[in-house]
Coordinates of C-alpha atoms in Angstrom, one line a residue:
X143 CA -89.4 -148.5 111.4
X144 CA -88.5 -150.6 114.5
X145 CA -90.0 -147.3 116.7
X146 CA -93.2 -148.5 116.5
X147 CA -94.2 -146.8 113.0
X148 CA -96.5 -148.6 111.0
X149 CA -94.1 -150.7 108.0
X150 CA -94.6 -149.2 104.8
X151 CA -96.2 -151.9 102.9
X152 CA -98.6 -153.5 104.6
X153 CA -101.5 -153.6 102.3
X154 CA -102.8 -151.9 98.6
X155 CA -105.7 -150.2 99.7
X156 CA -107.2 -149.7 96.1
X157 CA -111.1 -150.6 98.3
X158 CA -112.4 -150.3 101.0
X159 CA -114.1 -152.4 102.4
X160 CA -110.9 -155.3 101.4
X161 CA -112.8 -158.3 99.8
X162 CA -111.3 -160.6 102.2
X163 CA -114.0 -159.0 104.8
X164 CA -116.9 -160.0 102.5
X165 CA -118.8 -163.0 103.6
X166 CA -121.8 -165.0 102.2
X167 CA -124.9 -162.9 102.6
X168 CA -127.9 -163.9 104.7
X169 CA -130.3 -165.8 103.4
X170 CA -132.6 -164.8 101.7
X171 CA -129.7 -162.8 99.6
X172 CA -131.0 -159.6 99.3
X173 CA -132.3 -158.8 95.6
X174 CA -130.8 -155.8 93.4
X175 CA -133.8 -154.4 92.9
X176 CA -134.4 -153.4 96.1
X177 CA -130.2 -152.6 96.9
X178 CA -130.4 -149.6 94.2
X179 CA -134.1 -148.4 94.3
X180 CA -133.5 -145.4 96.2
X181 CA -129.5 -145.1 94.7
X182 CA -128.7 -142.4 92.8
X183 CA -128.1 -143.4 89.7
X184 CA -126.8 -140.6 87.4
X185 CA -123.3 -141.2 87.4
X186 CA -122.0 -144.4 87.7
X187 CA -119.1 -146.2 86.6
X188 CA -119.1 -150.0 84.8
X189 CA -116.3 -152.4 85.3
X190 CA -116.6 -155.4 83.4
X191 CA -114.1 -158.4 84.6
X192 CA -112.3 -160.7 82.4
X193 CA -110.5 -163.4 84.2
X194 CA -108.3 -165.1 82.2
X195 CA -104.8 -164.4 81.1
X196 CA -102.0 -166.2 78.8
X197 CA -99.6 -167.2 82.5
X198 CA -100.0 -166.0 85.3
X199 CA -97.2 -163.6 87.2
X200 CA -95.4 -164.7 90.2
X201 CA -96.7 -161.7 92.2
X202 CA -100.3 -162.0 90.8
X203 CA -102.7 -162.2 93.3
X204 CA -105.9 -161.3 91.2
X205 CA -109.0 -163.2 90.6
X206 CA -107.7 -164.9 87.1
X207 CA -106.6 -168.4 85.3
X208 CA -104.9 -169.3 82.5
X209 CA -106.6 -169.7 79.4
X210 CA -109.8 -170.6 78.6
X211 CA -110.8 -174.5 77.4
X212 CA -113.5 -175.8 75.7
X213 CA -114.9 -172.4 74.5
X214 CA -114.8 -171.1 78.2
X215 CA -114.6 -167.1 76.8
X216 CA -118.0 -167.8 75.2
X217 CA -119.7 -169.5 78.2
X218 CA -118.6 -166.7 80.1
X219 CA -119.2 -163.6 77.8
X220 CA -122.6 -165.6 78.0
X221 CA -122.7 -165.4 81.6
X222 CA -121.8 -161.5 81.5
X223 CA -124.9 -161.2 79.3
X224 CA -127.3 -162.8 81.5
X225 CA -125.4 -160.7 84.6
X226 CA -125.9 -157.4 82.5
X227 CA -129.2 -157.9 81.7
X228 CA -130.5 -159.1 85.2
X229 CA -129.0 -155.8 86.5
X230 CA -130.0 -153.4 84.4
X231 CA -133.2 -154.4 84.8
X232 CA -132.9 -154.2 88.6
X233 CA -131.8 -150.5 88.2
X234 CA -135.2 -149.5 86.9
X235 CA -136.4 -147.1 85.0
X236 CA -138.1 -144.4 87.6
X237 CA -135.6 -142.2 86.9
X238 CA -132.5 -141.9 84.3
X239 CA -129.5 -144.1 84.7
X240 CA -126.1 -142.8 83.3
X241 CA -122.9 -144.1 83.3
X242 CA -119.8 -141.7 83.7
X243 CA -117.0 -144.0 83.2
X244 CA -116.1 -148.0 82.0
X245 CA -113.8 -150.2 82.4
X246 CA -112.2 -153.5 81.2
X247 CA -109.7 -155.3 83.9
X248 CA -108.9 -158.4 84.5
X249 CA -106.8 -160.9 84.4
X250 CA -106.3 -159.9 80.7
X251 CA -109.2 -158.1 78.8
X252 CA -107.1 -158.8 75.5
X253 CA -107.1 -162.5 75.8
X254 CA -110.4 -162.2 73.8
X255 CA -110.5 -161.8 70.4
X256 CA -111.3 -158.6 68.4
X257 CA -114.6 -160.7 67.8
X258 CA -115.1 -161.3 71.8
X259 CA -114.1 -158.1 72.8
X260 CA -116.8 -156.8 70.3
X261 CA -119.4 -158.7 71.9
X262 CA -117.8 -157.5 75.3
X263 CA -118.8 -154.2 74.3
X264 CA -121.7 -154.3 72.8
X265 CA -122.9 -155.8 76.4
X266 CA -121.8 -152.6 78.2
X267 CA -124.0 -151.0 75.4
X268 CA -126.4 -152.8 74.5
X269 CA -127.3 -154.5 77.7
X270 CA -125.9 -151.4 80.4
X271 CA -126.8 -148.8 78.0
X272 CA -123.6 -147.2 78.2
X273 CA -122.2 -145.0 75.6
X274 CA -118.6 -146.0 75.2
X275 CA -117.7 -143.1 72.8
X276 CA -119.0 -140.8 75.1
X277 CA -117.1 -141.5 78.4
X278 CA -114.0 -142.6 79.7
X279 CA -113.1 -146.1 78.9
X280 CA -109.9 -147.8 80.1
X281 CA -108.9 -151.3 79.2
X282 CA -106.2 -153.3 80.3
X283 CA -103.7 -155.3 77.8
X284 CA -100.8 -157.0 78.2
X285 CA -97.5 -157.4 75.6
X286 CA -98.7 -161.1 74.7
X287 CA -102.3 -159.9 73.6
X288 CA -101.7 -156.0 72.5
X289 CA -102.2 -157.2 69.0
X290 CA -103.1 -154.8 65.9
X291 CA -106.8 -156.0 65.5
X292 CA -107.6 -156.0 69.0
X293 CA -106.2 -152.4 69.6
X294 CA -107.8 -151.2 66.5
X295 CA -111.2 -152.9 67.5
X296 CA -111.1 -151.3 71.3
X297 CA -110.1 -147.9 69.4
X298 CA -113.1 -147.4 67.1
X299 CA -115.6 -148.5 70.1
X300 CA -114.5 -145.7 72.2
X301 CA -111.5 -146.4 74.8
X302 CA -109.2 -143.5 75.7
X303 CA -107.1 -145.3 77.6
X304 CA -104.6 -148.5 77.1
X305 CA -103.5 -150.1 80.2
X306 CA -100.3 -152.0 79.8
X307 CA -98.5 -154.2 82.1
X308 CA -95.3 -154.3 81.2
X309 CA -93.4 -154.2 85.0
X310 CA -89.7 -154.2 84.0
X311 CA -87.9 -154.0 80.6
X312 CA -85.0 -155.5 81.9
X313 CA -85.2 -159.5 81.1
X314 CA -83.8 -161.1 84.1
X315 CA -86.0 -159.2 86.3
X316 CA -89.1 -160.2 84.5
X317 CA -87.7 -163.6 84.9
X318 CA -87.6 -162.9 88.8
X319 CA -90.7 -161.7 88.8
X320 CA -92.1 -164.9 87.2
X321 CA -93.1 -162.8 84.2
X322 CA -91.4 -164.3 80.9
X323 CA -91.4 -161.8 78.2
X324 CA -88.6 -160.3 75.9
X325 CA -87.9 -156.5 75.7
X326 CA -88.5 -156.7 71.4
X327 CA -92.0 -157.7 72.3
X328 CA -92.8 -155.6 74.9
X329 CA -91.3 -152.6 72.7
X330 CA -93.6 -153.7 69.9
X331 CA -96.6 -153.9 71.3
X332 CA -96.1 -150.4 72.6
X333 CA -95.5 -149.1 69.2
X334 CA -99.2 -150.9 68.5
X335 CA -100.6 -149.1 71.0
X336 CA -99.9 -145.5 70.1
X337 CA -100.6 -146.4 66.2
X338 CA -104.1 -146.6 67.5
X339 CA -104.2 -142.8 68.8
X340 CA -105.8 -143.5 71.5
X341 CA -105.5 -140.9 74.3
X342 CA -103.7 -142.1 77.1
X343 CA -101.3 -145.0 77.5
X344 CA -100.4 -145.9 80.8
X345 CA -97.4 -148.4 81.5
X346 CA -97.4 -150.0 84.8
X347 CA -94.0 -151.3 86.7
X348 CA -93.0 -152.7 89.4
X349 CA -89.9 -152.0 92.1
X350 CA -88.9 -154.5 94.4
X351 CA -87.8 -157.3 92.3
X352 CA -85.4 -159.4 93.6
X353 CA -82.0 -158.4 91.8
X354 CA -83.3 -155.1 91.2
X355 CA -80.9 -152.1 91.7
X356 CA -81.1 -148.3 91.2
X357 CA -79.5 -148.3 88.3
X358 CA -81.8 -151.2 86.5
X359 CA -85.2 -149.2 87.9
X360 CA -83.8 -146.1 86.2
X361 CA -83.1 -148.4 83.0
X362 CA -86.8 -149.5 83.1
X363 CA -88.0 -146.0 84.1
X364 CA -86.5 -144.3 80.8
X365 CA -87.1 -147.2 78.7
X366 CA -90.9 -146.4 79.2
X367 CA -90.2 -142.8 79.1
X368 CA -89.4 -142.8 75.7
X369 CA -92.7 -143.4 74.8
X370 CA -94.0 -140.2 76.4
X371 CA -96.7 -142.5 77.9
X372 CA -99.7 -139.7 79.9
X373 CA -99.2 -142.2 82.6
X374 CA -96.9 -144.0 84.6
X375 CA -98.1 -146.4 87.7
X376 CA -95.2 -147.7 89.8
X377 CA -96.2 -150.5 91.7
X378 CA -93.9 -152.0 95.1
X379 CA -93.4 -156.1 94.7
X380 CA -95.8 -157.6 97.2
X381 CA -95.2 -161.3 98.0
X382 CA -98.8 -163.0 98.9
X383 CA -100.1 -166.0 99.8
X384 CA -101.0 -168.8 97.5
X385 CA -99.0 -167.0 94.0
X386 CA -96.2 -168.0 92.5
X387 CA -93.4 -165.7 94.1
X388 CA -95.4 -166.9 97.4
X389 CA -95.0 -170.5 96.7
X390 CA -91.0 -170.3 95.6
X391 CA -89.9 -167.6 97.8
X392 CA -89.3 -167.4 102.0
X393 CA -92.7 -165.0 102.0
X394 CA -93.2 -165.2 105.9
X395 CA -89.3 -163.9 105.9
X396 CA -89.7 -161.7 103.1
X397 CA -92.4 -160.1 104.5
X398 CA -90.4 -159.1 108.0
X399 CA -87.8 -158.2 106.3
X400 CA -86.9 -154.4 107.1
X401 CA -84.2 -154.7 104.4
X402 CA -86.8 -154.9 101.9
X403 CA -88.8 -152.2 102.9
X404 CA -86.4 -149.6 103.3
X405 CA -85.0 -150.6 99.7
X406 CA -88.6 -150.4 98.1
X407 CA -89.0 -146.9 100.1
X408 CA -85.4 -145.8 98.4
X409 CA -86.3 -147.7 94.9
X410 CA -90.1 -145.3 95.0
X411 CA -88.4 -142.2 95.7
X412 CA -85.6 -142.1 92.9
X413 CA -88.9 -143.0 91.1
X414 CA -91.4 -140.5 92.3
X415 CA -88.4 -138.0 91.5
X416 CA -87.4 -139.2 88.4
X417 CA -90.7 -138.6 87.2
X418 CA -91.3 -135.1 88.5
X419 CA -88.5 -134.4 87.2
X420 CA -89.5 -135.3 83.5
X421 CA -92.6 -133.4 84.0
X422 CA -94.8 -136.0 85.7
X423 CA -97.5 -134.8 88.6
X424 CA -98.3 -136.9 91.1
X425 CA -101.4 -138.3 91.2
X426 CA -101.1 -140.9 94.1
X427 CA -98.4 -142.8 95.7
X428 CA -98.9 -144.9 92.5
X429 CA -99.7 -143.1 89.7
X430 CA -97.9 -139.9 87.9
X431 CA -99.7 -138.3 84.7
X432 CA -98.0 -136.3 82.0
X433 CA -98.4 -132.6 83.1
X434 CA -99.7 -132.0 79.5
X435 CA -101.6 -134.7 78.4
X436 CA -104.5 -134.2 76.8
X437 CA -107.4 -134.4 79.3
X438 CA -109.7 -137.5 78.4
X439 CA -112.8 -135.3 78.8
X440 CA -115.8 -135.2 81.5
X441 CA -115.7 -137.6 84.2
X442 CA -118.0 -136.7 87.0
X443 CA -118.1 -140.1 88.6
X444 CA -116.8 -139.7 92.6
X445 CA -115.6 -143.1 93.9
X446 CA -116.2 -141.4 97.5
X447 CA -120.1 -141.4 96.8
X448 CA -121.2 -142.4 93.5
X449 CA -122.1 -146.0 92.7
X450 CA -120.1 -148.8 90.4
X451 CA -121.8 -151.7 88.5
X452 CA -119.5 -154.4 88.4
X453 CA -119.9 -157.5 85.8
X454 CA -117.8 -160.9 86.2
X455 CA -117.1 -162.8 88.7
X456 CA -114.1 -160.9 90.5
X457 CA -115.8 -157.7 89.8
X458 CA -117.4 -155.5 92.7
X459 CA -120.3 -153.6 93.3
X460 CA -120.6 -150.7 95.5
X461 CA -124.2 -149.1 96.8
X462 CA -124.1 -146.5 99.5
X463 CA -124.8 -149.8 102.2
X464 CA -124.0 -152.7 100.6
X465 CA -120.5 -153.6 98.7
X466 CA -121.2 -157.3 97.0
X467 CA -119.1 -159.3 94.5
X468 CA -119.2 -163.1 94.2
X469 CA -116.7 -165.3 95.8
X470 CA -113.0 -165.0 96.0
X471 CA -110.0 -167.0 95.8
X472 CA -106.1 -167.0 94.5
X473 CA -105.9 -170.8 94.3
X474 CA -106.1 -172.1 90.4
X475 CA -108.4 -174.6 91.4
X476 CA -110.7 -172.3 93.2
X477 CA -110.3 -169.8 90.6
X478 CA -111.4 -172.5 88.1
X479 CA -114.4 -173.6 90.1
X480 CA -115.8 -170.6 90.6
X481 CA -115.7 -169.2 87.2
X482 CA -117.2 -173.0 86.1
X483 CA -120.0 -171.5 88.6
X484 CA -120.5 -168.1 87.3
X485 CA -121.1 -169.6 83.4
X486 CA -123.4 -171.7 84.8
X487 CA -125.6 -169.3 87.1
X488 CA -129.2 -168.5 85.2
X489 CA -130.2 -166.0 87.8
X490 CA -128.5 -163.1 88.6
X491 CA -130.8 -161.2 90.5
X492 CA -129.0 -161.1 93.7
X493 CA -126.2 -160.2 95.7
X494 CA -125.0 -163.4 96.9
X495 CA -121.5 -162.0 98.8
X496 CA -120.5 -159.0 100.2
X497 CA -120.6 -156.6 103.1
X498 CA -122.7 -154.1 104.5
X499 CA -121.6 -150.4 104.6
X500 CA -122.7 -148.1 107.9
X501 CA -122.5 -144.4 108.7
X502 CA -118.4 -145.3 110.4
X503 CA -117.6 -147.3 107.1
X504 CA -118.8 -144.8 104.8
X505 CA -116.8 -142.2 106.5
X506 CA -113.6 -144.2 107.0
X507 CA -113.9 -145.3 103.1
X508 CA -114.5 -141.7 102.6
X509 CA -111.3 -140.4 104.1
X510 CA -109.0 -142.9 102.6
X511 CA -110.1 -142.8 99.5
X512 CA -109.7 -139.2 99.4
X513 CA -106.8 -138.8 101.4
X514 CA -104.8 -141.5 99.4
X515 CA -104.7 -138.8 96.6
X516 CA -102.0 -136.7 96.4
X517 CA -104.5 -133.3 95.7
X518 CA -106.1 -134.2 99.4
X519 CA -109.6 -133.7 101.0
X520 CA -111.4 -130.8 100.8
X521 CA -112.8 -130.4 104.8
X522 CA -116.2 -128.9 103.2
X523 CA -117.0 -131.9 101.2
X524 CA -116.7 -134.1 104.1
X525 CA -118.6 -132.6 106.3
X526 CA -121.0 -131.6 104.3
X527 CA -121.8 -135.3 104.1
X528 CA -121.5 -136.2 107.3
X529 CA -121.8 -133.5 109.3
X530 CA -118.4 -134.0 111.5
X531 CA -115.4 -132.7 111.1
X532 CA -112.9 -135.8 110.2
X533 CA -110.6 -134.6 113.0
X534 CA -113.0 -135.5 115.9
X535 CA -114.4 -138.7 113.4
X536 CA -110.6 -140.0 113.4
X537 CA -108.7 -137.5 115.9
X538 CA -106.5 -140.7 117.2
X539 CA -105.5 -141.3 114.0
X540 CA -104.9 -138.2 112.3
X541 CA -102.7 -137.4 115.2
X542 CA -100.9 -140.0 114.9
X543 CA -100.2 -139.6 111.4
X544 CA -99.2 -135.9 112.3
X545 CA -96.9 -137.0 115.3
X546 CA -95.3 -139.3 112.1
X547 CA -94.9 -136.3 109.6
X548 CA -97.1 -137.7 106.7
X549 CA -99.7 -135.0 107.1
X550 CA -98.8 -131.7 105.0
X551 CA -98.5 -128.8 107.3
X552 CA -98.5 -126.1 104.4
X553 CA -101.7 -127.3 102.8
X554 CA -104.0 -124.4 101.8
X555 CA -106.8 -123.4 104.7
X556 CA -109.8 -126.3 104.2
X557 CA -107.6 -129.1 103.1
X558 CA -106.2 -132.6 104.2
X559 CA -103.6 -133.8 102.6
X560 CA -100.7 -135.8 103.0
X561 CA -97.1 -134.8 102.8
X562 CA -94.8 -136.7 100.6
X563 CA -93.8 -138.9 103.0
X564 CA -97.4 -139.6 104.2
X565 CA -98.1 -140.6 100.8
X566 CA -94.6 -142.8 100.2
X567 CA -95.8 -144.6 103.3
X568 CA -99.9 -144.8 101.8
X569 CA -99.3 -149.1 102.0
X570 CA -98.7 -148.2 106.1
X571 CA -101.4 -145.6 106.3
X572 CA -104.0 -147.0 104.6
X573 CA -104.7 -150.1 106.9
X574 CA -104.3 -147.2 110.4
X575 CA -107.9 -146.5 109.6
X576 CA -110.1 -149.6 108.9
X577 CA -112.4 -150.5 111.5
X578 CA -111.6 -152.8 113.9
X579 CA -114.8 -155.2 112.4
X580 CA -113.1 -155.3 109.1
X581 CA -109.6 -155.8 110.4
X582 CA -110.9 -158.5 112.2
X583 CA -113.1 -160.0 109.5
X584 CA -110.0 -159.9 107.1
X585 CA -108.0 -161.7 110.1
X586 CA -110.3 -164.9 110.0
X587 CA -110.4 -164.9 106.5
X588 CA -109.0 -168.0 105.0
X589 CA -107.1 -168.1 102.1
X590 CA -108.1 -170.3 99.3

């Protein structure tokens, strides 16, 4: 990695455009109204944001704070009601609007109670018109708030899929990880979760933690294999700017350090094999599903083209020009301030933050977001869209990646895809192909 090859862990590109290239929109901000008249409108996905959590991990960069004073859940589910209703009315009714997926993330959906979380859905209903029993819903718990009525409330209103963070069953790495939480608990709350019968569980971890070996990932690896969970997301330790692993630890030297990468790279492969070898498919360089879980049914949503309705303040929203969100910060005291500013906002009827989306964007966010996936792009989709072939669009780059060996050479006739290096190295490859306007947007950003 000293030849000049991109380091494998640069940035998660889970969007694109990175919200640290968003900016304050012109004034007047534009109104929604007019951002999704002419959208399509018949498959779109709803991600409501709940910010809070119970502590907050070393490595947690997300918009979120701990708990929630003086009623603060209800001034803010109050806030998501006004959001919700000011945007549905914005999308119109010239012509249908159906959602084909939801969402709960966070922070910590499950630091609501069964009664909030009721109200929480009966927004997305209610308010979004979204049938929860009809589509995918995924919601995102934790071992501290997985409790019986909660699970069995989210159950009955529809989701088919329980998130669960639990990143390591082995104590002292929690501990590392600034994550306190004992292995009985975690291990209960998982046996909550599948007494609901809900589809899919999904246990996320983490590899990279200081202390960690080969032998304590494999311990963590099989301790959530026995529960047969459909999915598994393994996650590399990042150390960022303003958390509390970036406050305590050397980050600027972490973050050099070539020792680290290469034992993250070795720590995701006994991983990535481990899994396939327990009959796991690789989905991305993160996430391997259960070669026979039960599918959770339609879900014709395309994050390449189709739109997302995000409610909360750390949620996004993505048009075909326009992403937009509200501010952003990892500093408590930012955090707190701007969620003090979201309950209090009456009007929600414009996109106040954000960044516009041309025909180069649109096709860069197109490619990664595609090529990112371990099944590839199709070569037909793309150009059908944008009438180019994405090897004159990005010929510099795909070559490059070619040169490095992360594009698959055996790939059936009309496909892109990466090999499985390209996709152990998606953290490096990802950033190759953002624009030079967005790298250099993110660049200025200040952290805060």
């Amino acid at each position: 990695m000293s030849d000049g090859t991109p380091r494998p862990y640069r940035s998660y590109v889970y969007a694109y455009p990175h919200k640290t290239a968003y900016r304050p929109l012109p004034d007047p901000a534009p109104k929604l109204a007019g951002l999704w008249r002419n959208e399509p409108k018949d498959a779109l996905s709803l991600y409501a944001h709940i910010p809070f959590c119970e502590v907050r991990c070393g490595f947690c960069n997300l918009f979120t704070r701990i708990g929630a004073p003086d009623e603060l859940t209800t001034r803010y589910l109050d806030a998501l009601d006004r959001q919700a209703t000011a945007v549905r009315e914005a999308l119109g009714d010239g012509e249908p609007v159906r959602f084909a997926t939801a969402a709960f993330g966070g922070g910590t959906p499950t630091f609501l109670t069964a009664a909030e979380l009721e109200r929480l859905c009966d927004i997305a209903e209610k308010r979004m018109g979204v049938d929860l029993r009809a589509v995918p819903l995924s919601v995102e718990t934790s071992p501290s708030t997985a409790t019986a009525d909660r699970l069995a409330l989210l159950a009955e209103r529809g989701a088919t899929r329980l998130s669960i963070g639990v990143q390591s069953f082995v104590e002292a790495e929690a501990r590392a990880a600034v994550r306190p939480q004992r292995r009985a608990d975690v291990e209960a709350a998982l046996g909550r979760i599948r007494d609901t019968g809900v589809l899919v569980l999904n246990i996320d971890l983490i590899y990279g933690i200081d202390g960690q070996t080969e032998d304590s990932w494999r311990s963590s690896l099989d301790a959530a294999l026995a529960w047969r969970p459909e999915e598994l997301y393994l996650y590399p330790l990042y150390v960022r700017p303003l958390t509390g692993l970036g406050r305590i630890s050397p980050a600027e030297r972490l973050r050099a350090d070539r020792e680290w990468d290469e034992l993250r790279l070795r720590l995701y492969r006994y991983g990535r094999d481990h899994l396939l070898g327990q009959g796991y498919e690789q989905v991305s360089m993160r996430m391997f599903r259960r070669a026979d879980a039960v599918p959770l049914g339609p879900d014709d949503h395309a994050c390449q083209t189709d739109g997302m309705i995000g409610l909360g303040c750390g949620a996004r929203s993505y048009t075909s020009a326009l992403h937009y969100s509200f501010d952003y910060a990892v500093d408590m005291r930012e955090i707190r301030s701007i969620i003090d500013t979201y309950t209090e906002t009456e009007d929600f009827s414009r996109a106040e933050v954000g960044r516009a989306v041309d025909e180069d964007e649109a096709r860069r966010r197109h490619l990664l977001q595609s090529l990112l996936q371990a099944g590839g792009m199709p070569l037909a989709g793309y150009e059908e869209r944008f009438g180019s072939s994405p090897f004159a669009d990005f010929s510099e780059e795909l070559g490059r990646f070619e040169d490095l060996g992360w594009l698959d050479g055996d790939a059936p006739a009309g496909l892109l895809r990466l090999s499985p290096e390209g996709l152990a190295h998606s953290d490096g490859l990802g950033p190759e192909l953002f624009s030079p306007s967005v790298r250099a947007a993110m660049a200025a950003y200040e952290p805060k």
